[in-house]
Amino acid sequence: MGNLKQVHIAVFGAGGVGRHFLTQCSQLLSKHPNASVVLISRSNRSLRVPSFNHRLSLSTWEQDLAASHSPACSPSEIIHFLSSAPGKCIVVDNTSNQDVAASYPEFLKNGISIVTPNKKAFSSDLKLWQSILESAYPGNELGGLLYHESSVGAGLPIISTLKDLVDTGDQIQKIEGVFSGTMSFLFNSFAPIEGNGGKWSDEVAKAKNAGYTEPDPRDDLNGADVARKLVILARLAGLQIESINSFPVQSLIPKELEQCTSGDEFLERLPEFDGEVEKVKAEAEQKQKVVRFVGSIDVVGREVKVGLEEFEKSHPIAGLKGSDNIISFYTKRYGSNPLIVQGAG
């Protein structure tokens, strides 16, 4: 940033993720006075500067946004607004909104860079993925830059590691790991290497109370979040995966509970089905193994899958702690000794 005269930042989403981003942004921009936040838009209202000579206050933005009478901005309105900005422009999308994701090609074609954790932009329609890459630099020499590291593995360097391997000529053979902090926490508690662990329904409730799951735990237990991450990595590794419906994804939601009207109702009835998951754990224990919820991409065999698998207790995946993620890259260069990225996810 130090070499640029001006950088203007527009922010989509000011909820949990957006709030934390703006806190970090305030600290960062105090060191880079040439950069400023010029627009914040959430689902029901927005806040913007009257001109690009101004900047939004990152110490009072929550009060200012709450007092604003301006409606939420559409992607096309933000493109129009930023088109007259002097200097470079960045859109930070903190949402999981499909409509915002679908607008990425237009932002990029207009030279507006994108930073986002929004998995839907990169794991939904294959044509959208291709359009995003074609619109961004270097696919388009005049396009904006694209960064979505946190769409897989939160703050872990998963995407950048994979891109570096591919760009330096390595051949990806397989990617395997635990891609969900929620699922990691659940199975590390339910089926630990040592000890018996708790009841499945108790561990799910514990995870929810600790803030590891979505408000409705079914949004984690259905496997869709892990599947989206695998689509992103598989595409970066060279596989043309159409969508998360293109490969098997194991759901841990009992069919009888799929129609529960709320997460609370789901948790109330979940103990009825503890025996089913307990049986899976017991079968693994008889083999001196543990069960974990993992995703794998067999690039050579062109197969992707998400679900429960058994691992020897000495395996790195079996030995995870807390909510850690672990992703193993098996490549021609690394052979049978994979490159492993591990940490909080």
Short mmCIF file of C-alpha atoms in Angstrom, two decimals:
data_model
loop_
_atom_site.label_atom_id
_atom_site.label_comp_id
_atom_site.label_asym_id
_atom_site.label_seq_id
_atom_site.Cartn_x
_atom_site.Cartn_y
_atom_site.Cartn_z
CA MET A 1 0.00 0.00 0.00
CA GLY A 2 2.87 2.34 0.69
CA ASN A 3 3.55 2.86 -3.03
CA LEU A 4 -0.03 3.81 -3.94
CA LYS A 5 -1.40 7.31 -3.75
CA GLN A 6 -4.93 6.29 -2.77
CA VAL A 7 -6.79 3.06 -2.02
CA HIS A 8 -10.56 3.14 -1.49
CA ILE A 9 -12.25 0.24 0.30
CA ALA A 10 -15.94 -0.68 0.07
CA VAL A 11 -17.27 -3.26 2.52
CA PHE A 12 -20.17 -5.68 2.04
CA GLY A 13 -21.40 -7.14 5.30
CA ALA A 14 -21.05 -5.64 8.77
CA GLY A 15 -22.23 -8.49 10.98
CA GLY A 16 -19.98 -10.81 12.96
CA VAL A 17 -17.28 -11.28 10.33
CA GLY A 18 -17.60 -7.73 9.03
CA ARG A 19 -17.31 -6.24 12.49
CA HIS A 20 -14.08 -8.09 13.19
CA PHE A 21 -12.73 -7.14 9.77
CA LEU A 22 -13.41 -3.45 10.36
CA THR A 23 -11.67 -3.65 13.74
CA GLN A 24 -8.59 -5.11 12.06
CA CYS A 25 -8.92 -2.62 9.24
CA SER A 26 -8.86 0.27 11.69
CA GLN A 27 -5.55 -0.96 13.08
CA LEU A 28 -4.10 -1.54 9.61
CA LEU A 29 -5.18 1.77 8.10
CA SER A 30 -3.64 3.71 10.98
CA LYS A 31 -0.32 2.67 9.41
CA HIS A 32 -1.46 3.39 5.85
CA PRO A 33 -3.04 6.86 5.67
CA ASN A 34 -3.30 6.55 1.88
CA ALA A 35 -6.05 3.93 2.28
CA SER A 36 -9.58 4.56 3.51
CA VAL A 37 -12.96 2.88 3.91
CA VAL A 38 -15.45 4.82 1.80
CA LEU A 39 -18.56 2.62 1.94
CA ILE A 40 -20.13 0.06 4.28
CA SER A 41 -23.26 -1.80 3.22
CA ARG A 42 -25.25 -4.34 5.17
CA SER A 43 -28.56 -6.08 4.48
CA ASN A 44 -30.83 -3.15 5.34
CA ARG A 45 -28.79 0.07 5.13
CA SER A 46 -25.54 1.60 4.01
CA LEU A 47 -23.08 4.36 4.78
CA ARG A 48 -20.83 6.14 2.31
CA VAL A 49 -18.58 9.17 2.08
CA PRO A 50 -19.97 12.33 0.42
CA SER A 51 -16.81 12.52 -1.70
CA PHE A 52 -13.55 10.65 -2.05
CA ASN A 53 -11.77 13.41 -0.16
CA HIS A 54 -13.44 12.00 2.96
CA ARG A 55 -13.20 8.69 4.82
CA LEU A 56 -15.60 6.87 7.10
CA SER A 57 -14.73 6.89 10.79
CA LEU A 58 -13.79 3.38 11.88
CA SER A 59 -14.21 4.35 15.53
CA THR A 60 -17.87 5.38 15.14
CA TRP A 61 -18.97 3.40 12.08
CA GLU A 62 -21.47 1.22 13.99
CA GLN A 63 -23.35 4.23 15.40
CA ASP A 64 -23.10 6.07 12.08
CA LEU A 65 -24.46 3.08 10.16
CA ALA A 66 -27.30 2.58 12.64
CA ALA A 67 -28.27 6.24 12.19
CA SER A 68 -28.10 6.11 8.39
CA HIS A 69 -31.30 6.27 6.34
CA SER A 70 -29.64 5.12 3.13
CA PRO A 71 -30.80 1.71 1.89
CA ALA A 72 -28.42 -1.17 1.26
CA CYS A 73 -26.32 -0.85 -1.88
CA SER A 74 -26.60 -3.29 -4.75
CA PRO A 75 -23.39 -4.48 -6.44
CA SER A 76 -24.16 -2.35 -9.51
CA GLU A 77 -24.58 0.75 -7.34
CA ILE A 78 -21.22 0.13 -5.70
CA ILE A 79 -19.54 -0.34 -9.08
CA HIS A 80 -21.02 2.98 -10.24
CA PHE A 81 -19.96 4.69 -7.01
CA LEU A 82 -16.38 3.41 -7.19
CA SER A 83 -16.01 4.11 -10.91
CA SER A 84 -15.34 7.79 -10.19
CA ALA A 85 -12.83 7.14 -7.41
CA PRO A 86 -9.26 8.35 -7.90
CA GLY A 87 -6.76 5.60 -7.25
CA LYS A 88 -7.32 1.88 -6.67
CA CYS A 89 -10.51 0.34 -5.30
CA ILE A 90 -11.08 -2.82 -3.26
CA VAL A 91 -14.36 -4.52 -2.39
CA VAL A 92 -14.27 -6.64 0.76
CA ASP A 93 -17.20 -9.07 0.77
CA ASN A 94 -17.80 -10.45 4.26
CA THR A 95 -21.12 -12.05 3.34
CA SER A 96 -22.18 -15.48 2.09
CA ASN A 97 -24.58 -13.83 -0.35
CA GLN A 98 -24.93 -15.57 -3.73
CA ASP A 99 -26.07 -12.39 -5.52
CA VAL A 100 -22.98 -10.52 -4.37
CA ALA A 101 -20.82 -13.46 -5.42
CA ALA A 102 -22.41 -13.46 -8.87
CA SER A 103 -21.34 -9.84 -9.32
CA TYR A 104 -17.61 -10.52 -8.89
CA PRO A 105 -16.87 -10.65 -12.65
CA GLU A 106 -18.30 -7.14 -13.10
CA PHE A 107 -16.27 -5.74 -10.21
CA LEU A 108 -13.12 -7.32 -11.57
CA LYS A 109 -13.73 -6.21 -15.17
CA ASN A 110 -13.97 -2.65 -13.84
CA GLY A 111 -10.56 -2.95 -12.23
CA ILE A 112 -11.98 -3.31 -8.71
CA SER A 113 -10.10 -5.86 -6.61
CA ILE A 114 -11.92 -8.33 -4.36
CA VAL A 115 -11.04 -9.78 -0.96
CA THR A 116 -13.52 -12.28 0.45
CA PRO A 117 -14.20 -15.41 2.52
CA ASN A 118 -17.43 -15.99 0.51
CA LYS A 119 -17.22 -19.65 -0.54
CA LYS A 120 -20.28 -19.44 -2.78
CA ALA A 121 -18.45 -17.42 -5.41
CA PHE A 122 -15.94 -20.20 -5.95
CA SER A 123 -17.93 -23.35 -5.23
CA SER A 124 -21.28 -22.84 -6.94
CA ASP A 125 -21.75 -22.73 -10.71
CA LEU A 126 -18.64 -23.71 -12.65
CA LYS A 127 -19.34 -21.04 -15.25
CA LEU A 128 -19.26 -18.36 -12.53
CA TRP A 129 -15.88 -19.68 -11.34
CA GLN A 130 -14.52 -19.54 -14.88
CA SER A 131 -15.92 -16.06 -15.42
CA ILE A 132 -14.31 -14.81 -12.20
CA LEU A 133 -10.89 -16.13 -13.22
CA GLU A 134 -11.20 -14.70 -16.73
CA SER A 135 -12.21 -11.29 -15.34
CA ALA A 136 -9.46 -11.05 -12.71
CA TYR A 137 -5.82 -10.27 -13.27
CA PRO A 138 -3.85 -11.96 -14.85
CA GLY A 139 -6.65 -13.54 -16.92
CA ASN A 140 -7.65 -9.97 -17.73
CA GLU A 141 -4.63 -7.63 -17.78
CA LEU A 142 -6.86 -4.71 -16.78
CA GLY A 143 -8.83 -6.70 -14.21
CA GLY A 144 -8.80 -6.34 -10.47
CA LEU A 145 -6.89 -8.63 -8.15
CA LEU A 146 -8.64 -11.51 -6.40
CA TYR A 147 -7.89 -12.86 -2.92
CA HIS A 148 -10.04 -15.53 -1.23
CA GLU A 149 -7.57 -17.30 1.06
CA SER A 150 -10.06 -17.42 3.92
CA SER A 151 -12.69 -19.23 1.85
CA VAL A 152 -10.87 -22.43 2.88
CA GLY A 153 -9.24 -22.98 6.25
CA ALA A 154 -10.02 -19.57 7.75
CA GLY A 155 -6.62 -17.93 8.35
CA LEU A 156 -4.52 -20.94 7.36
CA PRO A 157 -2.44 -20.64 4.15
CA ILE A 158 -4.27 -23.42 2.29
CA ILE A 159 -5.12 -21.77 -1.03
CA SER A 160 -1.81 -19.93 -1.32
CA THR A 161 0.07 -23.17 -0.62
CA LEU A 162 -1.86 -25.04 -3.30
CA LYS A 163 -1.39 -22.22 -5.81
CA ASP A 164 2.35 -22.11 -5.12
CA LEU A 165 2.65 -25.87 -5.67
CA VAL A 166 0.78 -25.68 -8.98
CA ASP A 167 2.54 -22.51 -10.18
CA THR A 168 5.97 -23.97 -9.50
CA GLY A 169 5.24 -27.06 -11.59
CA ASP A 170 4.40 -29.65 -8.96
CA GLN A 171 1.71 -32.23 -9.74
CA ILE A 172 -1.07 -32.52 -7.17
CA GLN A 173 -2.03 -36.16 -6.60
CA LYS A 174 -4.27 -36.01 -3.54
CA ILE A 175 -5.54 -33.54 -0.96
CA GLU A 176 -6.94 -34.88 2.29
CA GLY A 177 -7.82 -33.46 5.65
CA VAL A 178 -10.16 -32.10 8.28
CA PHE A 179 -11.57 -28.91 6.79
CA SER A 180 -14.07 -27.93 9.48
CA GLY A 181 -13.19 -26.55 12.89
CA THR A 182 -16.66 -27.58 14.04
CA MET A 183 -16.28 -31.19 12.92
CA SER A 184 -12.76 -31.30 14.32
CA PHE A 185 -13.95 -30.18 17.75
CA LEU A 186 -16.87 -32.63 17.70
CA PHE A 187 -14.91 -35.74 16.84
CA ASN A 188 -11.86 -34.88 18.92
CA SER A 189 -14.28 -34.74 21.89
CA PHE A 190 -16.60 -37.59 20.89
CA ALA A 191 -13.91 -40.07 19.79
CA PRO A 192 -10.60 -39.05 21.40
CA ILE A 193 -7.46 -41.14 21.03
CA GLU A 194 -7.54 -41.77 24.78
CA GLY A 195 -10.68 -42.07 26.85
CA ASN A 196 -14.28 -42.70 25.87
CA GLY A 197 -15.54 -39.26 24.98
CA GLY A 198 -19.06 -38.03 25.60
CA LYS A 199 -22.40 -38.83 24.04
CA TRP A 200 -22.81 -37.55 20.48
CA SER A 201 -25.79 -35.31 21.26
CA ASP A 202 -24.00 -33.88 24.32
CA GLU A 203 -20.92 -33.04 22.25
CA VAL A 204 -23.04 -31.34 19.59
CA ALA A 205 -24.80 -29.26 22.25
CA LYS A 206 -21.46 -28.44 23.85
CA ALA A 207 -20.05 -27.31 20.51
CA LYS A 208 -23.06 -25.08 19.89
CA ASN A 209 -22.84 -23.50 23.34
CA ALA A 210 -19.13 -22.85 22.81
CA GLY A 211 -19.86 -21.05 19.54
CA TYR A 212 -18.28 -23.66 17.27
CA THR A 213 -21.44 -24.44 15.29
CA GLU A 214 -23.89 -22.34 13.34
CA PRO A 215 -27.06 -21.31 15.25
CA ASP A 216 -28.65 -24.40 13.69
CA PRO A 217 -26.03 -27.20 13.99
CA ARG A 218 -27.51 -28.93 10.97
CA ASP A 219 -25.77 -26.32 8.81
CA ASP A 220 -22.48 -27.90 9.94
CA LEU A 221 -23.57 -31.53 10.21
CA ASN A 222 -24.89 -31.74 6.64
CA GLY A 223 -21.34 -31.63 5.27
CA ALA A 224 -22.10 -28.87 2.76
CA ASP A 225 -19.55 -26.45 4.22
CA VAL A 226 -16.74 -28.98 3.82
CA ALA A 227 -18.00 -29.87 0.34
CA ARG A 228 -17.77 -26.24 -0.78
CA LYS A 229 -14.17 -26.03 0.40
CA LEU A 230 -13.31 -29.20 -1.53
CA VAL A 231 -14.88 -27.83 -4.71
CA ILE A 232 -12.64 -24.76 -4.43
CA LEU A 233 -9.47 -26.78 -3.89
CA ALA A 234 -10.36 -29.35 -6.54
CA ARG A 235 -10.87 -26.61 -9.12
CA LEU A 236 -7.58 -24.98 -8.19
CA ALA A 237 -5.93 -28.39 -8.58
CA GLY A 238 -7.32 -28.67 -12.11
CA LEU A 239 -10.55 -30.66 -11.74
CA GLN A 240 -13.67 -29.27 -13.42
CA ILE A 241 -16.13 -29.92 -10.58
CA GLU A 242 -19.61 -28.65 -11.45
CA SER A 243 -20.93 -28.21 -7.90
CA ILE A 244 -21.15 -29.76 -4.43
CA ASN A 245 -23.76 -32.12 -5.88
CA SER A 246 -21.16 -33.69 -8.17
CA PHE A 247 -19.72 -36.05 -5.53
CA PRO A 248 -20.80 -37.95 -2.41
CA VAL A 249 -21.27 -35.88 0.73
CA GLN A 250 -22.20 -37.72 3.93
CA SER A 251 -24.67 -35.91 6.16
CA LEU A 252 -24.69 -36.61 9.88
CA ILE A 253 -28.28 -35.42 10.22
CA PRO A 254 -30.69 -38.31 10.85
CA LYS A 255 -33.35 -38.32 8.14
CA GLU A 256 -36.03 -38.15 10.80
CA LEU A 257 -34.64 -34.80 11.97
CA GLU A 258 -34.13 -33.11 8.60
CA GLN A 259 -37.56 -31.49 8.84
CA CYS A 260 -37.17 -30.08 12.35
CA THR A 261 -38.44 -26.52 12.39
CA SER A 262 -35.53 -25.16 14.42
CA GLY A 263 -32.07 -25.89 15.70
CA ASP A 264 -33.46 -26.15 19.24
CA GLU A 265 -35.94 -28.83 18.19
CA PHE A 266 -33.14 -30.68 16.43
CA LEU A 267 -30.98 -30.67 19.57
CA GLU A 268 -33.90 -31.82 21.72
CA ARG A 269 -34.47 -34.89 19.55
CA LEU A 270 -30.86 -35.69 18.68
CA PRO A 271 -30.31 -37.97 21.75
CA GLU A 272 -32.78 -40.43 20.18
CA PHE A 273 -30.12 -41.18 17.57
CA ASP A 274 -26.95 -41.30 19.67
CA GLY A 275 -26.76 -45.04 19.15
CA GLU A 276 -26.19 -44.70 15.42
CA VAL A 277 -23.04 -42.60 15.75
CA GLU A 278 -21.91 -44.57 18.80
CA LYS A 279 -21.99 -47.73 16.67
CA VAL A 280 -19.64 -46.13 14.11
CA LYS A 281 -17.24 -45.13 16.88
CA ALA A 282 -17.33 -48.58 18.47
CA GLU A 283 -16.57 -50.29 15.14
CA ALA A 284 -13.50 -48.12 14.71
CA GLU A 285 -12.37 -48.75 18.30
CA GLN A 286 -12.50 -52.53 17.73
CA LYS A 287 -9.83 -51.99 15.05
CA GLN A 288 -7.79 -49.73 17.36
CA LYS A 289 -8.77 -46.76 15.21
CA VAL A 290 -10.72 -43.52 15.58
CA VAL A 291 -13.36 -42.03 13.31
CA ARG A 292 -13.03 -38.54 11.83
CA PHE A 293 -15.05 -36.38 9.43
CA VAL A 294 -12.79 -35.67 6.49
CA GLY A 295 -12.70 -34.53 2.91
CA SER A 296 -10.49 -35.93 0.19
CA ILE A 297 -9.66 -35.06 -3.40
CA ASP A 298 -8.08 -37.79 -5.50
CA VAL A 299 -6.81 -35.67 -8.38
CA VAL A 300 -5.36 -38.63 -10.28
CA GLY A 301 -8.55 -40.68 -9.94
CA ARG A 302 -10.71 -37.55 -10.35
CA GLU A 303 -12.75 -38.40 -7.26
CA VAL A 304 -13.95 -36.15 -4.45
CA LYS A 305 -15.76 -37.24 -1.29
CA VAL A 306 -16.80 -35.98 2.14
CA GLY A 307 -17.67 -38.13 5.13
CA LEU A 308 -16.60 -40.34 8.02
CA GLU A 309 -13.40 -42.35 7.78
CA GLU A 310 -11.35 -44.46 10.17
CA PHE A 311 -7.73 -43.62 10.99
CA GLU A 312 -4.94 -45.28 12.92
CA LYS A 313 -4.38 -43.50 16.21
CA SER A 314 -0.87 -42.60 15.06
CA HIS A 315 -2.19 -40.76 11.99
CA PRO A 316 -1.84 -36.93 12.08
CA ILE A 317 -5.59 -36.55 11.44
CA ALA A 318 -6.39 -38.69 14.48
CA GLY A 319 -4.19 -36.62 16.76
CA LEU A 320 -5.77 -33.21 16.21
CA LYS A 321 -6.61 -31.07 19.24
CA GLY A 322 -9.51 -28.71 19.81
CA SER A 323 -10.90 -27.23 16.61
CA ASP A 324 -7.72 -27.48 14.55
CA ASN A 325 -7.82 -28.13 10.82
CA ILE A 326 -5.25 -30.24 9.03
CA ILE A 327 -4.76 -30.47 5.28
CA SER A 328 -2.28 -32.83 3.62
CA PHE A 329 -1.02 -32.23 0.09
CA TYR A 330 0.25 -35.37 -1.62
CA THR A 331 2.23 -34.35 -4.70
CA LYS A 332 4.81 -35.73 -7.11
CA ARG A 333 7.45 -33.55 -5.48
CA TYR A 334 6.68 -34.56 -1.90
CA GLY A 335 5.97 -38.23 -2.64
CA SER A 336 4.50 -40.32 0.18
CA ASN A 337 5.51 -37.71 2.78
CA PRO A 338 2.84 -35.02 2.30
CA LEU A 339 3.13 -31.30 2.85
CA ILE A 340 0.92 -30.62 5.88
CA VAL A 341 -0.73 -27.36 6.91
CA GLN A 342 -2.26 -27.45 10.39
CA GLY A 343 -3.76 -24.95 12.80
CA ALA A 344 -6.90 -23.23 13.99
CA GLY A 345 -9.55 -23.17 11.29
#
